[in-house]
Structure formats: C-alpha cells, structure tokens
Coordinates of C-alpha atoms in Angstrom, one line a residue:
Chain L
M1 CA 25.5 23.9 -39.6
R2 CA 24.7 21.9 -42.8
S3 CA 27.8 20.4 -44.3
H4 CA 28.5 21.5 -47.9
D5 CA 31.9 20.3 -49.1
T6 CA 32.2 23.2 -51.5
N7 CA 31.3 25.7 -48.8
I8 CA 33.4 24.6 -45.9
G9 CA 36.8 26.1 -45.6
A10 CA 37.9 24.9 -42.2
A11 CA 37.7 21.9 -39.9
D12 CA 35.7 23.8 -37.3
V13 CA 32.2 23.8 -38.8
D14 CA 30.8 25.7 -35.8
E15 CA 32.3 29.0 -36.7
W16 CA 31.3 30.2 -40.1
V17 CA 31.1 33.4 -42.1
L18 CA 28.3 34.3 -44.5
I19 CA 29.5 36.1 -47.6
V20 CA 27.0 38.2 -49.6
A21 CA 29.0 39.6 -52.6
P22 CA 26.9 39.3 -55.7
F23 CA 29.4 41.1 -58.1
R24 CA 31.1 38.7 -60.6
E25 CA 33.2 36.1 -58.7
D26 CA 33.7 38.1 -55.5
E27 CA 32.0 35.4 -53.3
K28 CA 34.2 32.7 -54.7
Y29 CA 37.4 34.7 -54.2
L30 CA 36.4 35.7 -50.6
Q31 CA 35.5 32.1 -49.8
Q32 CA 38.9 30.8 -51.1
F33 CA 40.7 33.6 -49.2
L34 CA 39.0 32.7 -45.9
G35 CA 39.5 28.9 -46.6
I36 CA 43.3 29.4 -46.9
H37 CA 43.2 31.0 -43.5
G38 CA 41.2 28.2 -42.0
I39 CA 37.9 30.1 -41.7
A40 CA 34.7 28.3 -42.9
A41 CA 32.6 30.4 -45.2
R42 CA 29.3 30.0 -47.0
T43 CA 27.6 32.1 -49.7
S44 CA 24.0 32.9 -50.2
A45 CA 24.3 32.5 -54.0
G46 CA 23.3 29.1 -55.2
E47 CA 22.6 27.7 -51.8
L48 CA 19.7 29.0 -49.7
P49 CA 17.9 32.3 -49.8
L50 CA 19.5 35.1 -47.7
A51 CA 16.8 35.0 -45.1
D52 CA 17.4 31.3 -44.5
M53 CA 21.1 31.7 -44.4
L54 CA 20.8 34.5 -41.7
A55 CA 18.4 32.3 -39.8
Q56 CA 21.2 29.7 -39.5
Q57 CA 23.1 32.2 -37.3
P58 CA 26.4 33.0 -39.1
W59 CA 29.1 34.1 -36.8
T60 CA 30.0 37.1 -39.0
V61 CA 28.5 38.4 -42.2
V62 CA 30.7 39.9 -44.9
L63 CA 28.6 42.2 -47.2
T64 CA 29.8 44.1 -50.3
Q65 CA 28.2 47.3 -51.5
E66 CA 26.7 45.6 -54.5
A67 CA 24.5 43.6 -52.0
F68 CA 22.8 46.7 -50.8
T69 CA 19.6 46.1 -52.7
P70 CA 16.3 47.2 -51.0
A71 CA 15.2 43.6 -50.9
N72 CA 18.4 42.4 -49.2
L73 CA 18.4 45.3 -46.7
E74 CA 14.8 44.5 -45.8
I75 CA 15.7 40.8 -45.2
I76 CA 18.7 41.7 -43.1
G77 CA 16.7 44.3 -41.0
A78 CA 13.9 41.8 -40.4
S79 CA 16.2 38.9 -39.4
L80 CA 18.2 41.1 -37.0
A81 CA 15.1 42.4 -35.4
D82 CA 14.4 38.9 -34.2
Q83 CA 17.7 38.4 -32.5
P84 CA 17.7 37.6 -28.8
E85 CA 19.1 40.2 -26.4
W86 CA 22.6 38.7 -26.1
S87 CA 23.0 38.4 -29.9
D88 CA 24.7 41.0 -32.2
I89 CA 26.0 39.3 -35.3
P90 CA 29.0 41.3 -36.5
F91 CA 28.6 42.7 -40.0
I92 CA 31.7 43.7 -42.1
V93 CA 30.8 45.9 -45.0
L94 CA 33.1 46.3 -48.0
L95 CA 32.5 49.7 -49.7
D96 CA 33.6 51.3 -52.9
A97 CA 35.3 54.7 -52.9
D98 CA 32.6 56.3 -55.1
K99 CA 30.0 59.0 -54.7
Q100 CA 27.3 56.4 -53.9
T101 CA 29.1 55.3 -50.7
N102 CA 27.7 57.9 -48.3
T103 CA 24.1 57.1 -49.4
S104 CA 24.8 53.4 -49.0
V105 CA 26.2 53.7 -45.5
S106 CA 23.3 55.8 -44.4
T107 CA 20.8 53.3 -45.7
L108 CA 22.8 50.4 -44.0
Q109 CA 22.9 52.3 -40.7
S110 CA 19.2 52.8 -40.8
V111 CA 18.8 49.0 -41.2
L112 CA 21.4 48.2 -38.6
P113 CA 21.1 50.8 -35.9
S114 CA 23.5 50.4 -33.0
R115 CA 24.7 47.1 -34.4
H116 CA 28.1 45.5 -34.6
L117 CA 29.1 47.1 -37.9
T118 CA 32.6 47.5 -39.4
L119 CA 33.1 49.5 -42.6
M120 CA 36.1 48.9 -44.9
Q121 CA 36.9 50.7 -48.1
R122 CA 38.0 48.8 -51.2
P123 CA 40.7 48.2 -52.4
I124 CA 41.3 46.6 -49.1
R125 CA 44.5 45.0 -47.8
T126 CA 44.1 41.3 -47.1
A127 CA 45.6 41.6 -43.6
E128 CA 43.0 44.2 -42.7
L129 CA 40.1 42.0 -44.1
L130 CA 41.4 38.9 -42.3
T131 CA 41.9 40.6 -38.9
G132 CA 38.5 42.3 -39.3
I133 CA 36.8 38.9 -39.9
Q134 CA 38.7 37.3 -37.1
S135 CA 37.7 40.1 -34.8
G136 CA 34.1 39.5 -35.8
L137 CA 34.3 35.8 -35.0
A138 CA 35.9 36.5 -31.7
A139 CA 33.1 38.9 -30.8
R140 CA 30.5 36.3 -31.8
R141 CA 32.3 33.7 -29.6
K142 CA 32.0 36.0 -26.6
Q143 CA 28.3 36.6 -27.4
L144 CA 27.7 32.8 -27.4
H145 CA 29.5 32.5 -24.1
V146 CA 27.1 35.1 -22.7
R147 CA 24.2 33.1 -24.2
D148 CA 25.5 29.9 -22.4
Y149 CA 26.0 31.8 -19.2
L150 CA 22.5 33.2 -19.3
D151 CA 21.1 29.7 -20.1
M152 CA 23.1 28.3 -17.1
Q153 CA 21.8 31.1 -14.9
Q154 CA 18.2 30.4 -15.9
T155 CA 18.7 26.7 -15.2
M156 CA 20.2 27.5 -11.8
Q157 CA 17.3 29.9 -11.0
R158 CA 14.8 27.2 -11.9
E159 CA 16.6 24.6 -9.8
L160 CA 16.9 27.1 -6.9
N161 CA 13.2 27.9 -7.1
H162 CA 12.4 24.2 -7.1
R163 CA 14.6 23.5 -4.1
V164 CA 13.2 26.4 -2.1
K165 CA 9.6 25.2 -2.8
N166 CA 10.6 21.7 -1.7
I167 CA 12.2 23.1 1.5
L168 CA 9.1 25.2 2.2
S169 CA 6.9 22.2 1.6
N170 CA 9.0 20.3 4.1
V171 CA 8.7 23.1 6.7
F172 CA 4.9 23.2 6.1
A173 CA 4.7 19.4 6.6
V174 CA 6.8 19.5 9.7
Y175 CA 4.7 22.3 11.1
H176 CA 1.3 20.7 10.4
L177 CA 2.3 17.3 11.5
T178 CA 3.9 18.6 14.7
I179 CA 1.2 21.0 15.8
H180 CA -1.3 18.2 15.2
Q181 CA 0.3 16.0 17.9
S182 CA 1.5 18.6 20.4
P183 CA -0.3 18.8 23.7
S184 CA 1.1 22.3 24.5
L185 CA 2.8 25.2 22.8
E186 CA 6.1 24.3 24.6
A187 CA 5.9 20.7 23.4
F188 CA 5.3 22.0 19.9
R189 CA 8.2 24.4 20.1
Q190 CA 10.6 21.6 21.3
T191 CA 9.5 19.0 18.7
F192 CA 9.3 21.5 15.9
E193 CA 12.8 22.9 16.5
G194 CA 14.2 19.4 16.8
R195 CA 12.7 18.3 13.5
L196 CA 13.8 21.4 11.7
S197 CA 17.3 21.0 13.1
A198 CA 17.4 17.5 11.8
L199 CA 16.4 18.8 8.3
V200 CA 19.1 21.5 8.6
R201 CA 21.7 18.8 9.4
V202 CA 20.8 16.7 6.5
H203 CA 20.7 19.8 4.3
S204 CA 24.3 20.7 5.4
I205 CA 25.5 17.2 4.5
L206 CA 23.9 17.4 1.1
A207 CA 25.2 20.9 0.5
A208 CA 28.7 19.7 1.3
S209 CA 28.3 17.0 -1.4
G210 CA 26.9 19.4 -3.9
F211 CA 23.5 17.9 -3.5
Q212 CA 24.8 14.6 -4.9
S213 CA 24.8 11.3 -3.0
T214 CA 26.3 11.2 0.4
Q215 CA 27.3 8.4 2.8
L216 CA 24.9 6.7 5.2
A217 CA 27.7 7.0 7.9
D218 CA 27.7 10.8 7.5
I219 CA 23.9 11.1 8.0
A220 CA 24.0 8.7 11.0
R221 CA 26.9 10.5 12.7
Q222 CA 25.6 14.0 12.2
T223 CA 22.0 13.3 13.1
L224 CA 23.2 11.6 16.4
A225 CA 25.9 14.1 17.2
P226 CA 23.8 16.1 19.6
Y227 CA 23.3 12.9 21.7
A228 CA 27.0 12.0 22.2
S229 CA 28.4 12.4 25.7
A230 CA 32.0 13.0 26.8
N231 CA 31.3 11.0 30.0
V232 CA 29.9 7.9 28.3
P233 CA 32.3 7.0 25.4
D234 CA 29.9 4.4 23.9
R235 CA 26.8 6.6 24.3
V236 CA 26.5 6.6 20.5
R237 CA 28.0 4.1 18.2
T238 CA 27.6 4.2 14.4
E239 CA 29.2 1.7 12.2
G240 CA 28.6 0.0 8.8
D241 CA 29.5 -0.6 5.2
D242 CA 29.9 2.2 2.7
V243 CA 26.3 2.9 1.5
A244 CA 25.6 5.8 -0.9
V245 CA 22.4 7.7 -0.2
G246 CA 20.8 10.1 -2.7
P247 CA 19.4 13.6 -1.7
S248 CA 15.8 12.6 -1.3
S249 CA 16.5 9.4 0.6
A250 CA 19.1 11.2 2.8
T251 CA 16.3 13.4 4.2
T252 CA 14.1 10.4 4.8
I253 CA 16.8 8.4 6.6
G254 CA 18.0 11.5 8.6
L255 CA 14.4 12.1 9.8
C256 CA 13.9 8.4 10.7
I257 CA 17.1 8.4 12.8
H258 CA 16.0 11.7 14.4
E259 CA 12.6 10.3 15.4
L260 CA 14.3 7.2 16.9
A261 CA 16.7 9.5 18.8
T262 CA 14.0 11.8 20.2
N263 CA 12.0 8.8 21.2
A264 CA 15.1 7.4 23.1
A265 CA 15.6 10.8 24.7
K266 CA 12.0 10.8 26.0
Y267 CA 11.5 7.1 26.9
G268 CA 14.6 5.1 26.1
A269 CA 18.4 4.9 26.4
F270 CA 19.1 8.6 26.0
S271 CA 16.7 9.4 28.8
V272 CA 19.2 8.1 31.4
A273 CA 22.8 9.2 31.9
D274 CA 24.4 5.8 31.2
G275 CA 22.2 4.6 28.4
C276 CA 23.6 4.0 24.9
V277 CA 22.6 3.4 21.3
S278 CA 24.3 1.6 18.5
L279 CA 23.3 2.2 14.9
T280 CA 24.8 -0.3 12.6
W281 CA 24.2 -1.3 9.0
Q282 CA 25.3 -3.9 6.5
M283 CA 24.5 -5.0 3.0
S284 CA 22.9 -8.3 2.1
E285 CA 21.2 -9.9 -0.9
A286 CA 17.5 -10.7 -1.0
G287 CA 15.2 -11.3 -4.0
G288 CA 18.0 -10.6 -6.4
E289 CA 18.8 -7.1 -5.1
S290 CA 21.1 -5.5 -2.6
I291 CA 19.4 -4.6 0.7
A292 CA 20.7 -2.3 3.4
K293 CA 19.8 -3.5 6.8
L294 CA 20.0 -0.8 9.5
V295 CA 19.7 -1.8 13.1
W296 CA 19.0 0.6 15.9
Q297 CA 19.7 -1.0 19.3
E298 CA 19.2 0.7 22.7
S299 CA 20.8 -0.6 25.9
R300 CA 21.4 0.3 29.5
G301 CA 18.2 2.4 29.4
P302 CA 15.0 2.1 31.4
G303 CA 13.0 -1.0 30.7
V304 CA 10.7 -0.4 27.7
K305 CA 7.4 -2.0 26.8
Q306 CA 5.2 -2.1 23.8
P307 CA 3.3 1.2 23.6
T308 CA -0.5 1.0 23.5
R309 CA -0.8 3.2 20.5
Q310 CA 1.4 4.2 17.6
G311 CA 3.1 7.6 17.9
F312 CA 4.1 10.1 15.2
G313 CA 7.6 8.7 14.9
T314 CA 6.5 5.1 14.3
M315 CA 3.8 6.1 11.8
F316 CA 6.2 8.5 10.0
M317 CA 8.9 5.8 9.8
Q318 CA 6.5 3.2 8.4
S319 CA 5.2 5.6 5.8
A320 CA 8.7 6.9 4.9
V321 CA 10.3 3.4 4.7
R322 CA 7.3 2.1 2.6
G323 CA 8.0 5.0 0.2
L324 CA 11.5 3.6 -0.2
R325 CA 10.1 0.2 -0.9
G326 CA 11.4 -1.0 2.4
H327 CA 10.2 -2.5 5.7
V328 CA 10.6 -1.4 9.3
E329 CA 10.1 -3.5 12.5
F330 CA 10.1 -2.4 16.1
D331 CA 10.9 -4.8 19.0
F332 CA 10.4 -3.5 22.5
F333 CA 12.8 -5.7 24.5
P334 CA 13.2 -5.2 28.2
S335 CA 16.8 -4.2 27.6
G336 CA 15.8 -1.5 25.1
L337 CA 14.2 -0.8 21.8
R338 CA 15.4 -2.6 18.7
C339 CA 14.4 -1.2 15.3
E340 CA 15.4 -2.7 12.1
L341 CA 15.0 -1.0 8.7
R342 CA 15.5 -2.9 5.4
V343 CA 15.7 -0.8 2.3
P344 CA 16.8 -1.6 -1.2
V345 CA 20.2 -0.1 -1.9
S346 CA 19.1 1.1 -5.3
R347 CA 16.3 3.2 -3.6
L348 CA 18.6 4.6 -1.0
A349 CA 20.8 5.9 -3.9
A350 CA 17.9 7.6 -5.6
Chain Q
M1 CA -12.0 7.4 -2.2
V2 CA -9.0 5.3 -2.9
I3 CA -6.1 7.7 -3.5
L4 CA -2.6 6.8 -4.7
I5 CA 0.1 9.1 -3.4
V6 CA 3.1 9.4 -5.8
E7 CA 5.7 11.5 -3.9
D8 CA 9.4 10.8 -3.3
D9 CA 9.6 13.3 -0.4
A10 CA 8.8 11.3 2.8
L11 CA 7.6 14.3 4.8
N12 CA 5.3 15.6 2.1
A13 CA 4.0 12.1 1.5
F14 CA 3.3 11.5 5.2
M15 CA 1.5 14.8 5.6
M16 CA -0.7 14.0 2.6
E17 CA -1.3 10.5 3.9
Q18 CA -2.2 11.6 7.4
C19 CA -4.7 14.3 6.5
L20 CA -6.4 12.1 3.8
V21 CA -6.7 9.2 6.1
E22 CA -8.3 11.4 8.7
A23 CA -10.7 12.7 6.1
G24 CA -11.8 9.1 5.5
H25 CA -9.9 8.2 2.4
S26 CA -8.0 5.0 1.7
I27 CA -4.4 5.5 0.7
M28 CA -2.1 3.6 -1.7
G29 CA 1.6 4.2 -1.4
P30 CA 3.3 6.5 -1.1
A31 CA 5.2 5.4 -4.2
G32 CA 8.5 7.2 -4.7
T33 CA 9.2 6.1 -8.3
L34 CA 7.3 5.6 -11.6
A35 CA 7.8 1.8 -11.4
E36 CA 6.5 1.6 -7.8
A37 CA 3.4 3.6 -8.7
L38 CA 2.7 1.4 -11.7
A39 CA 3.2 -1.8 -9.7
L40 CA 0.6 -0.5 -7.1
I41 CA -1.9 0.3 -9.8
E42 CA -1.5 -3.1 -11.3
Q43 CA -2.7 -4.5 -8.0
R44 CA -5.6 -2.1 -7.5
K45 CA -7.0 0.8 -9.4
P46 CA -7.3 4.0 -7.4
D47 CA -10.0 6.6 -7.8
L48 CA -7.4 9.4 -8.0
A49 CA -3.6 9.7 -8.1
L50 CA -1.8 12.7 -6.5
I51 CA 1.4 13.0 -8.5
D52 CA 4.6 14.9 -7.8
I53 CA 6.5 15.6 -11.1
N54 CA 10.1 15.2 -9.9
L55 CA 10.3 11.6 -8.9
G56 CA 13.3 9.5 -7.9
H57 CA 15.5 7.6 -10.5
S58 CA 15.2 10.7 -12.8
A59 CA 11.6 9.6 -13.6
S60 CA 8.9 12.1 -14.2
G61 CA 5.4 12.2 -12.9
L62 CA 4.4 13.6 -16.2
D63 CA 4.9 10.2 -17.9
L64 CA 3.0 8.6 -15.1
A65 CA 0.0 10.9 -15.4
R66 CA -0.3 10.2 -19.1
D67 CA 0.2 6.4 -18.6
I68 CA -2.4 6.0 -15.9
R69 CA -4.9 8.0 -17.8
T70 CA -4.5 6.2 -21.1
R71 CA -4.0 2.7 -19.7
W72 CA -6.3 2.6 -16.7
N73 CA -8.4 5.7 -17.0
V74 CA -7.2 6.9 -13.6
P75 CA -7.3 10.6 -13.2
G76 CA -4.2 12.3 -11.9
L77 CA -3.7 15.6 -10.1
F78 CA -0.3 17.2 -10.2
V79 CA 0.9 18.2 -6.7
T80 CA 4.2 20.0 -7.5
G81 CA 6.2 23.2 -7.3
Q82 CA 7.0 22.8 -11.0
V83 CA 3.9 24.6 -12.2
D84 CA 5.1 25.4 -15.7
L85 CA 5.9 21.8 -16.4
A86 CA 2.5 20.7 -15.1
R87 CA 0.7 23.3 -17.3
A88 CA 2.7 22.2 -20.3
H89 CA 1.2 18.7 -19.8
R90 CA -2.3 19.8 -19.1
A91 CA -3.8 17.2 -21.3
D92 CA -2.6 14.4 -19.1
A93 CA -4.1 15.5 -15.7
L94 CA -7.2 16.9 -14.0
G95 CA -5.3 19.9 -12.8
L96 CA -2.6 21.2 -10.5
L97 CA -2.2 21.9 -6.8
P98 CA 1.0 24.0 -6.4
K99 CA 3.4 23.2 -3.5
P100 CA 3.6 24.2 -0.8
F101 CA 0.1 23.6 0.5
T102 CA -1.6 22.9 3.8
P103 CA -3.4 19.7 4.8
R104 CA -6.7 21.7 4.8
T105 CA -6.1 22.9 1.3
L106 CA -5.3 19.3 0.1
C107 CA -8.4 17.9 1.8
G108 CA -10.5 20.7 0.3
V109 CA -9.3 19.9 -3.2
V110 CA -9.8 16.2 -2.8
S111 CA -13.2 16.7 -1.4
Y112 CA -14.1 19.0 -4.3
L113 CA -12.9 16.4 -6.8
Q114 CA -14.7 13.6 -5.1
A115 CA -17.9 15.6 -5.4
R116 CA -17.3 16.1 -9.1
F117 CA -16.5 12.4 -9.6
S118 CA -19.8 11.4 -7.9
K119 CA -21.6 14.0 -10.0
M120 CA -23.2 15.5 -7.0
E121 CA -25.5 18.3 -8.0
R122 CA -23.9 20.5 -5.4
A123 CA -20.5 20.2 -7.2
E124 CA -21.7 21.9 -10.3
S125 CA -22.5 25.1 -8.4
V126 CA -19.5 24.9 -6.0
E127 CA -16.5 27.0 -6.9
P128 CA -13.2 25.0 -7.1
P129 CA -10.9 25.7 -4.2
A130 CA -8.8 28.8 -4.8
R131 CA -5.4 27.1 -5.2
L132 CA -6.7 24.3 -7.4
E133 CA -6.0 24.9 -11.1
L134 CA -8.3 22.7 -13.2
F135 CA -7.2 21.7 -16.7
E136 CA -9.4 21.1 -19.7
Y137 CA -9.4 17.4 -19.1
A138 CA -11.3 18.0 -15.9
T139 CA -13.6 20.8 -17.1
G140 CA -14.3 19.4 -20.6

C-alpha cells in the first residue's frame, strides 16, 4: 500500500479500510475514529479515483448511503467482478432510516450479489461500527490465508509434477539403457530391478532429508547394505569425512556405487564368500577448490584383469562423473579392482 | 553434428549421450551447470545444444539458451518436463522436446533438425516428429 501520512491511522500498513462517505466531513470523522483504534484507513476523496482505490485491494470497505451513486455502484460492481475465487472484500454499509433505504439496499444487493455485505443503520453506536469493521478485517485476513494456501498448493503441485516427470525420465533411461545391453530377458530383469532398487534407495534417503542435501556416508551405506554379510564382518566397509551431497548428485553417486557393487557381484570381491570391499573418501584441495576423493577397493576376491571392452557401468560412471566436473580412474590390480573418483565438493553439494 | 548436452541428471544425460553417439553424432558434455556449459562452448562451438531447464546451482537453462543464441548463434532445444517455462521463453530456442522421451524419439528429433540445418530439400516436406514442438525462431 502507498504510504500517505494523512491517511494512515495504524502502524500495520498491510491492513487498511477504504472509506467512501462523500457527505460533509464523514470521511474525516470515520478515518479519525478508526485511527484512534489503530486501524489504517484511506479515503477515495482527494486521493485516487474509486476504481483505483478498489484495485489496491482494501481489506474492508465502509460505504455510506450517500455514496450510492449510479457511477460508484457501477465501479464497485465492475471491480468486484474481477476478484479471484478466494476473494470477497467485506463491505459495511451505513444506511439512513428514511424511505429511500429499501431502494438503496435493493440496488446495492443487485451490485453485490452473494457478497460479504453488512448493513448498519445510522445513528450507529461506535462499538457496533468498530466490531463490524474488525470483523471485516478478520474475514479478509482469513481470505488472504486461503490465497496463500492455494498459492502454496499450486507450487507444490508444480514441484510434484516436475519430480514425477524426472523420475519417469530416469525410469525410461534405465529401461532403455538396460535393455540395450541385456543378452536375455532374465538378464534384463535382474539388471533393471537392481538399478531401479538403487534409485529407490537414493530416493528414500532424499525423502528423509526433505529432498535437501544428504550425507555421502548415508548414500554409501544404504547402497551397499544389500551386500553386507553377517558371516564376514568386513565384507563392506564405508568410512570418510562429512560430505554434503545435493539431490541430483546423490542419485549420480548412488548409481555409480551401485554399478561398482553389481560389477563386484559378477566378477569381483562380492562374487566370492570371503571377498570384501572398502569405500572410503576424504577431502583435499586442488586448483583452489575442495575435492572429494572416493576410493573403491576390492580385496580377497578372484584375480581381476583389465576387460577388453568397456561395459555399461564404466561408461555410465565416466559420463556421470564428467557431468559433475570430476574424473574417474579404474585400476585392475590382481588383488582386486580399485576405482577412484574425484569430484569437486561444490558440485556434489548441488 | 556436434551436440552439447546440458543436463544435470546423470541417467538422462547418459541415455542421450549413448543414443546420439550411436547415431553418429559427436557429444560435448554433459554439462550440469550453466558455467560448465559456457566453458565448453568457449572451447568449441556446437551445432546444437540440448538444454534442460532446471540445472544445478539454481541456474536455469533458460538463461543459457538465450546466451548461446545471442553470443555464439548456437541453436538450443529445450529438453525438459517444464513445458510451460520453455514455451514462455520460445524466443530463445528452436523448440521443445518434453520429458520423458525415448532414445528413438530424441534421435528422430535431432535427425530432423540436422536435415533442416543442412537445408536438405527433403526436410521442407518432412513433418516434424510428433513430440517436437517448434518455436517461431525455428520456423521463421
């Protein structure tokens, strides 16, 4: 609301009453009366045209019978017709006890059908007028709460729609990438289920954090949880500094760990009963920025050797880590695979 | 064609990369942020940029599409689920491919755009792929 020293009667400039009382000094007296009770009030006389005042969304309008000119009623009717669904500006109408009253009320009701309308007959007691206006302001406050709630609901619907589309895109991508490399329907089923399960685990972690950032340790532990063994205490070891991971990077890192784990289950440490994997990470400085270095180390597994061609997991990790402005290296030592990922901490947090 | 992929979702980016490489295209990226995309373009100008709108670091692909068009004359195609936002910025991109989409759809769209870029006679008479929404910048 615009600030007019002569028109503001209260500290709270958000709540205000529009007074339309053209007879003599009625507007001035009403404004002073409301000011005494801490209610901001503005008048249409000498400020802006009535249509412009109504466009500024008063919280309540006080209207006297003398304001019922055809021109004013047309302006009021037109401005209220444009109100959004949640809005119903309260009108308090001060009437005279004369023979014109019934006609005036009928005219007003035709302009304000089914609207928040309160009729008061003059002479009016100040307590009645004050409580009537306070009641109007309270009703308007509730309407604005409804508006805020509807806005929030719309925002949440948009966000939900966006997330669902992202999830569906991910499922599409997993499906097409997996079916492309599967030699049989059974192989497809196993790999597809595994990758979807990895997505579900990361999603659960993110949901628990309210889709804010989560800890790298949580992603590592949860993604590798299916591979832990009660018989081999060091089957899976995860350890490292506190590293915050944002929602998008969490999915990337979770899927990279999943690909390493499924590769280990097929060809590496998880393919034998005694094999074990350690996933550790630490922070370091390089080129003026913090880098998270993750090391995947397999041991006590079957001897591994450099594959003759790159598989899905390797290509995915290279693409995914490149997308995080990082690097990935694979070393196929006889004792087991070692994979090192280096990713800027700032990108992980995104 | 040389195609820049600007997508902060690793799976989507990888799927796009795989199918476009198989179709014979050369890929730049994927870039997950505005700054990374701009850094790549500084090194080499792509023929086409596939741009997701919701990028990391609160950046927007909308800004990127406008930037690369005005500074480098690189055409961008929005690949996004935020179709309303994309349409509201129709002056900055060739068009829109709504997510989710299949690799075949993406390759069909890129192939169609390639034909248009090379002004092949065939392209004038070929209907755009069903899911591709072309903006005025592309059709004008």
